[in-house]
Amino acid sequence: GAVVSQHPSRVICKSGTSVKIECRSLDFQATTMFWYRQFPKQSLMLMATSNEGSKATYEQGVEKDKFLINHASLTLSTLTVTSAHPEDSSFYICSAYRNPNQPQHFGDGTRLSIL
Amino acid sequence: TQLLEQSPQFLSIQEGENLTVYCNSSSVFSSLQWYRQEPGEGPVLLVTVVTGGEVKKLKRLTFQFGDARKDSSLHITAAQPGDTGLYLCAGAGSGGSNYKLTFGKGTLLTVNP
């Protein structure tokens, strides 16, 4: 069964709206979670590493003020796309591992469509 | 920046054929993972290979990790339409990072009945 849950699975909203996506580890505590972005028929691109109790680490080229990450508990990380525009439309996926020696488990993704 | 070159990018074959997907890098990885992803879903882990030269089998799928831990391959025997999907390789532990994954570009496999 799924060990990482992501919500919502799909969002359609108007340009300028801020959208929050949740990622939960269901049966383990995750001090670290990851947020990826995936364009159609392409691979996953790491956006940021979410660290419980501290600031997220963003990959080069990812705007931290645009993509706000909050990891407030050991089982929940949120990604907020602020003032979303059509170019932000994409498939956003989170992942988590039980410990650094274990593989990452992925959520089912969130399809974000900005009109 | 560590890169994983995955090939082929697209593959369309008939049911019953065999195929191999390659994942190559100039970097050494502590482990390499293979995932399969279906449209609208997140990647699902197929296997993790850790030891250089390691071979793992998962039913009709055979995974191999290169001796130098820089490359890997996925071989599917007698492909079935249910094998259709995006196959992703991902390396961990390159450049001192023990947990960040570097993904290949993926291989979109279509198995026609």
Short mmCIF file of C-alpha atoms in Angstrom, two decimals:
data_model
loop_
_atom_site.label_atom_id
_atom_site.label_comp_id
_atom_site.label_asym_id
_atom_site.label_seq_id
_atom_site.Cartn_x
_atom_site.Cartn_y
_atom_site.Cartn_z
CA GLY A 1 0.00 0.00 0.00
CA ALA A 2 0.93 3.65 -0.35
CA VAL A 3 3.37 4.96 2.21
CA VAL A 4 3.37 8.54 0.95
CA SER A 5 0.11 10.37 0.35
CA GLN A 6 -0.23 13.53 -1.69
CA HIS A 7 -3.23 15.85 -1.81
CA PRO A 8 -4.92 17.12 -3.87
CA SER A 9 -4.41 14.92 -6.91
CA ARG A 10 -5.56 17.61 -9.28
CA VAL A 11 -6.01 21.38 -9.10
CA ILE A 12 -7.38 23.73 -11.71
CA CYS A 13 -7.36 27.41 -10.84
CA LYS A 14 -7.08 30.90 -12.21
CA SER A 15 -3.85 32.76 -12.78
CA GLY A 16 -2.74 34.67 -9.69
CA THR A 17 -4.09 32.11 -7.23
CA SER A 18 -1.87 30.50 -4.61
CA VAL A 19 -2.10 26.72 -4.39
CA LYS A 20 -1.06 24.49 -1.49
CA ILE A 21 -0.08 20.85 -1.99
CA GLU A 22 0.31 18.46 0.95
CA CYS A 23 2.63 15.49 1.24
CA ARG A 24 2.24 13.04 4.12
CA SER A 25 4.25 10.04 5.18
CA LEU A 26 1.63 7.54 6.34
CA ASP A 27 3.41 5.03 8.53
CA PHE A 28 6.79 6.52 9.26
CA GLN A 29 8.37 9.75 10.36
CA ALA A 30 10.18 11.64 7.64
CA THR A 31 12.64 14.30 8.67
CA THR A 32 13.37 14.85 5.01
CA MET A 33 11.00 15.03 2.08
CA PHE A 34 11.61 16.01 -1.51
CA TRP A 35 9.59 17.99 -4.03
CA TYR A 36 9.88 17.30 -7.74
CA ARG A 37 8.38 18.79 -10.86
CA GLN A 38 7.68 16.79 -13.99
CA PHE A 39 6.67 18.04 -17.44
CA PRO A 40 4.80 15.74 -19.86
CA LYS A 41 6.84 12.75 -21.00
CA GLN A 42 9.89 14.05 -19.18
CA SER A 43 11.76 12.95 -16.11
CA LEU A 44 11.55 14.28 -12.57
CA MET A 45 13.42 17.44 -11.70
CA LEU A 46 14.23 18.00 -8.04
CA MET A 47 12.95 21.37 -6.87
CA ALA A 48 13.83 21.34 -3.20
CA THR A 49 14.61 19.28 -0.14
CA SER A 50 12.21 19.82 2.72
CA ASN A 51 13.73 19.55 6.19
CA GLU A 52 11.58 19.19 9.31
CA GLY A 53 12.07 22.14 11.61
CA SER A 54 14.36 24.09 9.33
CA LYS A 55 14.41 25.89 6.01
CA ALA A 56 14.10 23.99 2.80
CA THR A 57 17.09 23.63 0.48
CA TYR A 58 16.26 24.75 -3.04
CA GLU A 59 17.90 23.57 -6.23
CA GLN A 60 19.56 26.07 -8.51
CA GLY A 61 17.05 28.03 -10.55
CA VAL A 62 14.07 27.35 -8.27
CA GLU A 63 12.59 30.51 -6.76
CA LYS A 64 12.15 30.03 -3.03
CA ASP A 65 9.69 32.92 -2.79
CA LYS A 66 7.60 31.38 -5.53
CA PHE A 67 7.56 27.85 -4.17
CA LEU A 68 7.12 28.03 -0.40
CA ILE A 69 7.89 24.86 1.51
CA ASN A 70 6.87 24.17 5.09
CA HIS A 71 7.78 20.97 6.93
CA ALA A 72 5.98 21.59 10.19
CA SER A 73 5.80 18.02 11.44
CA LEU A 74 7.58 14.72 10.95
CA THR A 75 4.80 13.46 8.70
CA LEU A 76 3.76 16.52 6.70
CA SER A 77 5.40 18.82 4.19
CA THR A 78 3.53 21.40 2.15
CA LEU A 79 4.42 23.12 -1.10
CA THR A 80 2.66 26.40 -1.85
CA VAL A 81 2.86 27.77 -5.37
CA THR A 82 2.33 31.49 -4.86
CA SER A 83 0.63 33.68 -7.44
CA ALA A 84 0.57 30.82 -9.91
CA HIS A 85 0.77 31.49 -13.63
CA PRO A 86 0.15 29.20 -16.64
CA GLU A 87 3.87 28.40 -16.88
CA ASP A 88 3.64 26.88 -13.39
CA SER A 89 1.27 24.23 -14.73
CA SER A 90 2.96 20.89 -14.21
CA PHE A 91 2.90 17.60 -12.33
CA TYR A 92 4.30 18.06 -8.81
CA ILE A 93 5.47 14.97 -6.93
CA CYS A 94 6.78 14.55 -3.41
CA SER A 95 8.81 11.75 -1.92
CA ALA A 96 10.12 10.64 1.45
CA TYR A 97 12.35 7.96 2.89
CA ARG A 98 12.35 6.20 6.25
CA ASN A 99 16.08 6.88 6.59
CA PRO A 100 18.88 7.92 4.20
CA ASN A 101 19.79 4.28 3.56
CA GLN A 102 16.30 3.44 2.33
CA PRO A 103 14.91 4.24 -1.13
CA GLN A 104 12.55 7.15 -1.63
CA HIS A 105 8.83 6.44 -1.83
CA PHE A 106 6.80 8.75 -4.02
CA GLY A 107 3.35 10.21 -3.71
CA ASP A 108 0.91 9.93 -6.59
CA GLY A 109 1.53 13.49 -7.68
CA THR A 110 -0.57 16.62 -8.10
CA ARG A 111 -1.57 17.80 -11.53
CA LEU A 112 -1.64 21.61 -11.39
CA SER A 113 -3.34 23.46 -14.22
CA ILE A 114 -3.34 27.26 -14.19
CA LEU A 115 -5.81 28.90 -16.55
CA THR B 1 26.19 18.43 -11.85
CA GLN B 2 25.93 14.66 -12.00
CA LEU B 3 24.17 13.36 -15.08
CA LEU B 4 22.53 10.07 -15.85
CA GLU B 5 22.15 9.36 -19.54
CA GLN B 6 19.26 7.02 -20.16
CA SER B 7 18.58 5.37 -23.50
CA PRO B 8 16.57 4.86 -25.53
CA GLN B 9 14.21 7.71 -24.75
CA PHE B 10 11.31 6.09 -26.59
CA LEU B 11 10.73 2.43 -27.39
CA SER B 12 7.76 0.83 -29.10
CA ILE B 13 7.79 -2.94 -29.49
CA GLN B 14 5.47 -5.88 -30.05
CA GLU B 15 4.31 -8.19 -27.31
CA GLY B 16 6.78 -11.01 -26.77
CA GLU B 17 9.88 -9.09 -27.79
CA ASN B 18 12.86 -8.50 -25.52
CA LEU B 19 14.33 -5.09 -24.74
CA THR B 20 17.12 -3.43 -22.81
CA VAL B 21 17.22 0.05 -21.31
CA TYR B 22 20.57 1.61 -20.43
CA CYS B 23 21.55 4.11 -17.80
CA ASN B 24 25.09 5.56 -17.97
CA SER B 25 27.02 8.14 -16.02
CA SER B 26 30.55 9.39 -15.52
CA SER B 27 29.83 9.58 -11.77
CA VAL B 28 29.98 6.80 -9.22
CA PHE B 29 26.77 6.16 -7.29
CA SER B 30 26.40 4.43 -3.94
CA SER B 31 23.21 2.86 -5.24
CA LEU B 32 20.97 3.00 -8.25
CA GLN B 33 17.23 2.64 -8.31
CA TRP B 34 14.82 1.78 -11.10
CA TYR B 35 11.28 3.09 -11.06
CA ARG B 36 8.25 2.58 -13.26
CA GLN B 37 5.70 5.35 -13.64
CA GLU B 38 2.26 5.23 -15.21
CA PRO B 39 0.46 8.35 -16.49
CA GLY B 40 -0.93 10.51 -13.70
CA GLU B 41 0.78 8.55 -10.96
CA GLY B 42 3.99 8.76 -8.99
CA PRO B 43 7.00 6.53 -9.71
CA VAL B 44 6.92 3.08 -8.14
CA LEU B 45 10.19 1.52 -7.03
CA LEU B 46 11.14 -1.65 -8.89
CA VAL B 47 14.58 -2.40 -7.49
CA THR B 48 17.65 -0.95 -5.81
CA VAL B 49 21.12 -2.15 -6.77
CA VAL B 50 24.00 -1.39 -4.47
CA THR B 51 27.00 -3.61 -5.19
CA GLY B 52 29.12 -3.27 -8.33
CA GLY B 53 28.35 -6.15 -10.68
CA GLU B 54 25.11 -6.95 -8.90
CA VAL B 55 22.32 -8.62 -10.85
CA LYS B 56 18.75 -8.71 -9.59
CA LYS B 57 15.76 -10.39 -11.16
CA LEU B 58 12.13 -9.45 -10.76
CA LYS B 59 10.05 -11.94 -12.76
CA ARG B 60 10.78 -11.05 -16.40
CA LEU B 61 12.89 -8.02 -15.48
CA THR B 62 16.65 -8.29 -14.97
CA PHE B 63 18.60 -5.40 -13.50
CA GLN B 64 22.36 -5.08 -13.56
CA PHE B 65 24.69 -2.62 -11.85
CA GLY B 66 28.02 -2.01 -13.53
CA ASP B 67 31.23 -3.11 -11.83
CA ALA B 68 32.30 0.52 -11.39
CA ARG B 69 28.83 1.55 -10.14
CA LYS B 70 28.52 4.12 -12.91
CA ASP B 71 26.00 2.38 -15.14
CA SER B 72 23.06 0.06 -15.04
CA SER B 73 20.74 -1.79 -17.38
CA LEU B 74 17.21 -3.10 -17.30
CA HIS B 75 16.35 -6.06 -19.52
CA ILE B 76 12.78 -7.18 -20.05
CA THR B 77 12.11 -10.60 -21.50
CA ALA B 78 8.96 -11.36 -23.47
CA ALA B 79 7.44 -7.94 -22.93
CA GLN B 80 3.73 -7.70 -22.17
CA PRO B 81 1.33 -4.78 -22.78
CA GLY B 82 1.19 -4.37 -19.01
CA ASP B 83 4.88 -3.44 -19.07
CA THR B 84 3.98 -0.19 -20.84
CA GLY B 85 5.09 2.84 -18.88
CA LEU B 86 7.88 5.31 -18.18
CA TYR B 87 10.99 3.63 -16.78
CA LEU B 88 13.28 5.85 -14.75
CA CYS B 89 16.72 5.17 -13.38
CA ALA B 90 17.94 7.24 -10.45
CA GLY B 91 21.35 7.33 -8.85
CA ALA B 92 21.95 8.08 -5.18
CA GLY B 93 25.04 9.14 -3.33
CA SER B 94 27.02 10.87 -6.06
CA GLY B 95 29.06 13.91 -5.13
CA GLY B 96 28.90 13.27 -1.41
CA SER B 97 25.13 13.36 -1.13
CA ASN B 98 23.78 10.23 0.47
CA TYR B 99 20.17 10.75 -0.36
CA LYS B 100 19.57 13.11 -3.25
CA LEU B 101 18.54 11.25 -6.36
CA THR B 102 19.76 12.09 -9.83
CA PHE B 103 17.19 10.94 -12.37
CA GLY B 104 17.74 9.87 -15.93
CA LYS B 105 15.46 11.34 -18.58
CA GLY B 106 13.37 8.18 -18.66
CA THR B 107 12.44 5.59 -21.26
CA LEU B 108 8.86 5.63 -22.46
CA LEU B 109 8.05 2.02 -23.32
CA THR B 110 5.01 1.00 -25.33
CA VAL B 111 4.29 -2.69 -25.76
CA ASN B 112 1.74 -3.31 -28.49
CA PRO B 113 -0.51 -6.38 -28.32
#
